[in-house]
mmCIF file of C-alpha atoms in Angstrom:
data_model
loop_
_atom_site.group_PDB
_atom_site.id
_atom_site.type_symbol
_atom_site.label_atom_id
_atom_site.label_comp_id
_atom_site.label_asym_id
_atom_site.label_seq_id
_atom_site.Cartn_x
_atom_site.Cartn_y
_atom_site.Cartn_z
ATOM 1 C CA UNK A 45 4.286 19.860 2.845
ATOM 2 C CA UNK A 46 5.616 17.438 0.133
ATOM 3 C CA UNK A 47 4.682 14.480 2.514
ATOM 4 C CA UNK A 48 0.984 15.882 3.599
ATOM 5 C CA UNK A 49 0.529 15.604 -0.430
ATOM 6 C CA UNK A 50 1.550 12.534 -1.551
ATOM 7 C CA UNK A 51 0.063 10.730 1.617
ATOM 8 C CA UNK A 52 -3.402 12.553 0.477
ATOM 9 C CA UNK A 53 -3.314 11.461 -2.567
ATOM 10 C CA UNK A 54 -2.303 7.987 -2.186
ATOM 11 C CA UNK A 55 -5.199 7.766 0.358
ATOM 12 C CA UNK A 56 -7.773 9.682 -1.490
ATOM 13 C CA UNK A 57 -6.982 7.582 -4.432
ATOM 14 C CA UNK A 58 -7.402 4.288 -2.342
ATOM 15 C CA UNK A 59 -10.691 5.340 -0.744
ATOM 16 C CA UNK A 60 -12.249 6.559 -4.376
ATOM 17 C CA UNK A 61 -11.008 3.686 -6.398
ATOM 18 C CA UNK A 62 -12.637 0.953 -3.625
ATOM 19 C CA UNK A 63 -15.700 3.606 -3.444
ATOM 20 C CA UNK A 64 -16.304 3.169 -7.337
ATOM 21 C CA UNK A 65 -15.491 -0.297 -6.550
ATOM 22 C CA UNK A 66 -18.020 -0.826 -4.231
ATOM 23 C CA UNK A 67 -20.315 0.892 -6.138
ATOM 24 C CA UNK A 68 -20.455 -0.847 -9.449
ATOM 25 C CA UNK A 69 -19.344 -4.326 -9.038
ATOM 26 C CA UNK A 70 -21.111 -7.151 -7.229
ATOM 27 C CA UNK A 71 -18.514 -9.004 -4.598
ATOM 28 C CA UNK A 72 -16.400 -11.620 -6.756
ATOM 29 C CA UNK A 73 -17.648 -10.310 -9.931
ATOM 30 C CA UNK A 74 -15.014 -9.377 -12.443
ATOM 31 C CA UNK A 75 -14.268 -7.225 -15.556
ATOM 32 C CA UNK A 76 -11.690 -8.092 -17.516
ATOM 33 C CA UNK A 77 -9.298 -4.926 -18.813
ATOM 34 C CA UNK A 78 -6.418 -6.188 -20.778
ATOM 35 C CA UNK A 79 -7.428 -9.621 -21.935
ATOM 36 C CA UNK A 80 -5.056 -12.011 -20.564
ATOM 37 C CA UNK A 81 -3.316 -9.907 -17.984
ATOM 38 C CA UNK A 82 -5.623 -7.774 -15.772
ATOM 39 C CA UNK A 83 -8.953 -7.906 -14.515
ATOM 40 C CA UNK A 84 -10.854 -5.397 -12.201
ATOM 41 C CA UNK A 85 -12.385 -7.998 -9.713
ATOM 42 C CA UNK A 86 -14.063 -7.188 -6.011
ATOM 43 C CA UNK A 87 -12.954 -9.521 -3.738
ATOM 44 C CA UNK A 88 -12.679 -8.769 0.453
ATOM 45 C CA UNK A 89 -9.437 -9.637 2.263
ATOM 46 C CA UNK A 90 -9.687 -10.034 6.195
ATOM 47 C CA UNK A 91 -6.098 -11.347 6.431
ATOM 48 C CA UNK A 92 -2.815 -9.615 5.295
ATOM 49 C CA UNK A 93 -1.209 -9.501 2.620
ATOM 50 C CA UNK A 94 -2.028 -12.876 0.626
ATOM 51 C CA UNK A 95 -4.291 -13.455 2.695
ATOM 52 C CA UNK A 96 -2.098 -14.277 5.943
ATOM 53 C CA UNK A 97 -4.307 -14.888 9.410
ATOM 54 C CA UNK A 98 -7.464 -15.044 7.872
ATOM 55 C CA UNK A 99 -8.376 -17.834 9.484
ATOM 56 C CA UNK A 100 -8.122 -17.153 12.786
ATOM 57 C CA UNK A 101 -10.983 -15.649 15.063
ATOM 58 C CA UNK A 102 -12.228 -12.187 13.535
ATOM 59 C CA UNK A 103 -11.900 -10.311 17.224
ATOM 60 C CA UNK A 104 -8.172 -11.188 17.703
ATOM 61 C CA UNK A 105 -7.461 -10.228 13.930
ATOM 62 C CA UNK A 106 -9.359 -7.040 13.800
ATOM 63 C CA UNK A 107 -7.413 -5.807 17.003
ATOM 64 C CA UNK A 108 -3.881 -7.703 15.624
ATOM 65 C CA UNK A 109 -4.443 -5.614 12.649
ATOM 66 C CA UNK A 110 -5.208 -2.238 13.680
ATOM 67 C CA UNK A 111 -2.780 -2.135 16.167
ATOM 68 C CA UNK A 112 -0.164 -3.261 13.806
ATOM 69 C CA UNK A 113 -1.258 -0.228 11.419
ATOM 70 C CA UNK A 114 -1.472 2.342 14.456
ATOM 71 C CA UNK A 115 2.262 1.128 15.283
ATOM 72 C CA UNK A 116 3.492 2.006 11.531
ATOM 73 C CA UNK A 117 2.092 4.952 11.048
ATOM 74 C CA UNK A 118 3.616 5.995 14.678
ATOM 75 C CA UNK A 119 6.709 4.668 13.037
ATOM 76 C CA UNK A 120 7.079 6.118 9.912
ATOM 77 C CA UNK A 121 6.100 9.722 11.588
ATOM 78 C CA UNK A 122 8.919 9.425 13.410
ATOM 79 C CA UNK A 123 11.302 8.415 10.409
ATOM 80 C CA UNK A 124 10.043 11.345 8.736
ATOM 81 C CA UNK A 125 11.186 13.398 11.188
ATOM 82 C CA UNK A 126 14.544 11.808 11.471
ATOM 83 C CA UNK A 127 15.185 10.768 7.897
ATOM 84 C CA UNK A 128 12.503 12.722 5.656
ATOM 85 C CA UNK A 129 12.991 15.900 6.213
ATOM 86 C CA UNK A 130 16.779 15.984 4.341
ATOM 87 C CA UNK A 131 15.313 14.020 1.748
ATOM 88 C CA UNK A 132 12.884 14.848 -0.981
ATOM 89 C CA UNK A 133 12.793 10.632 -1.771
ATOM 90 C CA UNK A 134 12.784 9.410 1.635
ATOM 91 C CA UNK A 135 9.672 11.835 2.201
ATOM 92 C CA UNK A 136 7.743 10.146 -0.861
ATOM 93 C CA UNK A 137 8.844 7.182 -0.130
ATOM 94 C CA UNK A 138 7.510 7.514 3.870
ATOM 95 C CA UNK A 139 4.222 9.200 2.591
ATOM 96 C CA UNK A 140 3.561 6.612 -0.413
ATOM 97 C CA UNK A 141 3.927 3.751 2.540
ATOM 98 C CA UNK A 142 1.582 5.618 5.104
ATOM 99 C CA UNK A 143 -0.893 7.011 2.527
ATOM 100 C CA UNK A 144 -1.030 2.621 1.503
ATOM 101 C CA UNK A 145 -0.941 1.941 5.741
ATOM 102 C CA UNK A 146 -3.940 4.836 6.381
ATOM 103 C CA UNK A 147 -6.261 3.600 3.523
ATOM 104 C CA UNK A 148 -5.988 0.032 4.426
ATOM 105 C CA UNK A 149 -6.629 0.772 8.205
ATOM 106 C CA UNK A 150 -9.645 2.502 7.369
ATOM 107 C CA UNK A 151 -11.175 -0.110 5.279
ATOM 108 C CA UNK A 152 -9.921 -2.542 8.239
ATOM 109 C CA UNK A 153 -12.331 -0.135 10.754
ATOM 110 C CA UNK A 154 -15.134 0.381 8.373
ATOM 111 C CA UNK A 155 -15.566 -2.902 7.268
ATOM 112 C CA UNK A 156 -13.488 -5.162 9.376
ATOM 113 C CA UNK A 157 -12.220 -6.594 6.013
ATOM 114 C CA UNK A 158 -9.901 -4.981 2.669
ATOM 115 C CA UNK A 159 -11.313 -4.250 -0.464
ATOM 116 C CA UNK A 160 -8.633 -5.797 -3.208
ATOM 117 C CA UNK A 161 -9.902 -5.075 -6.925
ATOM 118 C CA UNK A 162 -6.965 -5.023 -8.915
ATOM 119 C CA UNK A 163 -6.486 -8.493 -10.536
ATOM 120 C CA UNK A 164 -2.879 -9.716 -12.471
ATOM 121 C CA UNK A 165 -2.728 -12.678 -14.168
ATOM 122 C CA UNK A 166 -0.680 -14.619 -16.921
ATOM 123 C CA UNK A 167 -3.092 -17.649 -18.222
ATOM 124 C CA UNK A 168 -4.326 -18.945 -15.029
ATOM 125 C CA UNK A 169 -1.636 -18.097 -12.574
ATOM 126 C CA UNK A 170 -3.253 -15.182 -10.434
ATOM 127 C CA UNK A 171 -0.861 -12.712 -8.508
ATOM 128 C CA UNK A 172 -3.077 -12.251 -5.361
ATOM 129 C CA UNK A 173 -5.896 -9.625 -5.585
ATOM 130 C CA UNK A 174 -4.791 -6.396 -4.634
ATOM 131 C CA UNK A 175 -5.761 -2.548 -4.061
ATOM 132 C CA UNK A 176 -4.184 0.931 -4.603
ATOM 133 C CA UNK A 177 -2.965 1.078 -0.894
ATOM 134 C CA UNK A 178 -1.104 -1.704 -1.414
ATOM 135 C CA UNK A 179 0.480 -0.245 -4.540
ATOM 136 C CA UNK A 180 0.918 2.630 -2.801
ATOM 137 C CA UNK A 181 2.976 0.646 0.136
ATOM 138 C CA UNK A 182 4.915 -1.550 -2.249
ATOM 139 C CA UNK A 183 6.492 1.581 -4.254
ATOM 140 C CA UNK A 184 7.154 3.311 -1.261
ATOM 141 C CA UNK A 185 8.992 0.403 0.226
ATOM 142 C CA UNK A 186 10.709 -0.221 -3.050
ATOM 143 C CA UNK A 187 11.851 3.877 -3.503
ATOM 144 C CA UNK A 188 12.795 3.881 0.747
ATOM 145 C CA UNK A 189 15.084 0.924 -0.487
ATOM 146 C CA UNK A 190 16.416 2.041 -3.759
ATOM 147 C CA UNK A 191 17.536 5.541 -1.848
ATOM 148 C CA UNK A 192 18.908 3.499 0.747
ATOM 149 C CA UNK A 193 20.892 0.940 -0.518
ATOM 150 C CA UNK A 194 21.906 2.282 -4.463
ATOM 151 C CA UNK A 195 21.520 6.470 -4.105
ATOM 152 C CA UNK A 196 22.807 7.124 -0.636
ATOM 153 C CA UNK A 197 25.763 4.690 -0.839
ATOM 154 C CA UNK A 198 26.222 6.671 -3.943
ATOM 155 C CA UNK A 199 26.300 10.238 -2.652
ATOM 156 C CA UNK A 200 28.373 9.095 0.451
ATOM 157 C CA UNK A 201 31.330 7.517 -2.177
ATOM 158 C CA UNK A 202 31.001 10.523 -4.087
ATOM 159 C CA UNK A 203 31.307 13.028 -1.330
ATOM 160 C CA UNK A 204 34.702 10.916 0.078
ATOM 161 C CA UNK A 205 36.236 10.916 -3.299
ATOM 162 C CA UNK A 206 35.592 14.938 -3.486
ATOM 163 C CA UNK A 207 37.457 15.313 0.082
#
């Protein structure tokens, strides 16, 4: 239950932030939030993450792409059922990173592109353009890892010293 949750509302909140994206800003046009530091600015993204394979023939990378989603949402469905299910963070974690994986495949088979919106900057040095999904993806890899290598290791050294 905890998983179905989080994954629906890390995709719902992808799909309605690049809806109201779509919907009230022209492509490349930009709005700037907290002067300095963070724009709101509609750009497309038919590569990976910063930008990786863009270039190469639209066909290939549509197919590359989706199948590469398909294969980690297989993945992480099974690593729920392994892992998740003893583990309240692994679960969030796991749904966080295929709530991210689902909204970006579905902009990847409605568009054949990824709408990024969510612009970070310091002066003129631009951290590339990204969207909730991959928000979404990057705390959910960053929680899977924290459990894994800092809480776990924990527990285990606390449950030895106890026996």
């Amino acid at each position: 239950m905890l998983f179905s949750i989080v994954f629906g509302v890390a995709l719902v909140a992808d799909q309605l932030s690049k809806w109201w994206v779509i919907s009230n800003f022209a492509l490349y046009e930009s709005r700037e939030i907290i002067p300095g530091f963070f724009n709101f600015t509609f750009l497309t993204n038919n590569g990976a993450a910063f930008s990786i394979l863009a270039g190469q023939p639209a066909l290939w990378r549509q197919v590359f792409f989706v199948a590469v989603n398909a294969i980690a949402l297989i993945v992480i469905a099974v690593a729920q059922r392994r892992i998740g299910r003893g583990s309240k963070l692994y679960t969030v974690a796991l749904a966080l990173i295929a709530g991210g994986a689902a909204g970006n495949l579905i902009d990847r088979l409605r568009f054949a592109y990824v709408i990024d919106f969510l612009d970070v900057y310091v002066g003129s040095s631009h951290w590339p353009a990204f969207n909730i999904a991959d928000a979404a993806i990057n705390v959910g890899v960053a929680l899977f890892l924290l459990n894994s290598l800092v809480l776990e290791p924990r527990q285990e050294k606390k449950l030895r010293m106890q026996a």
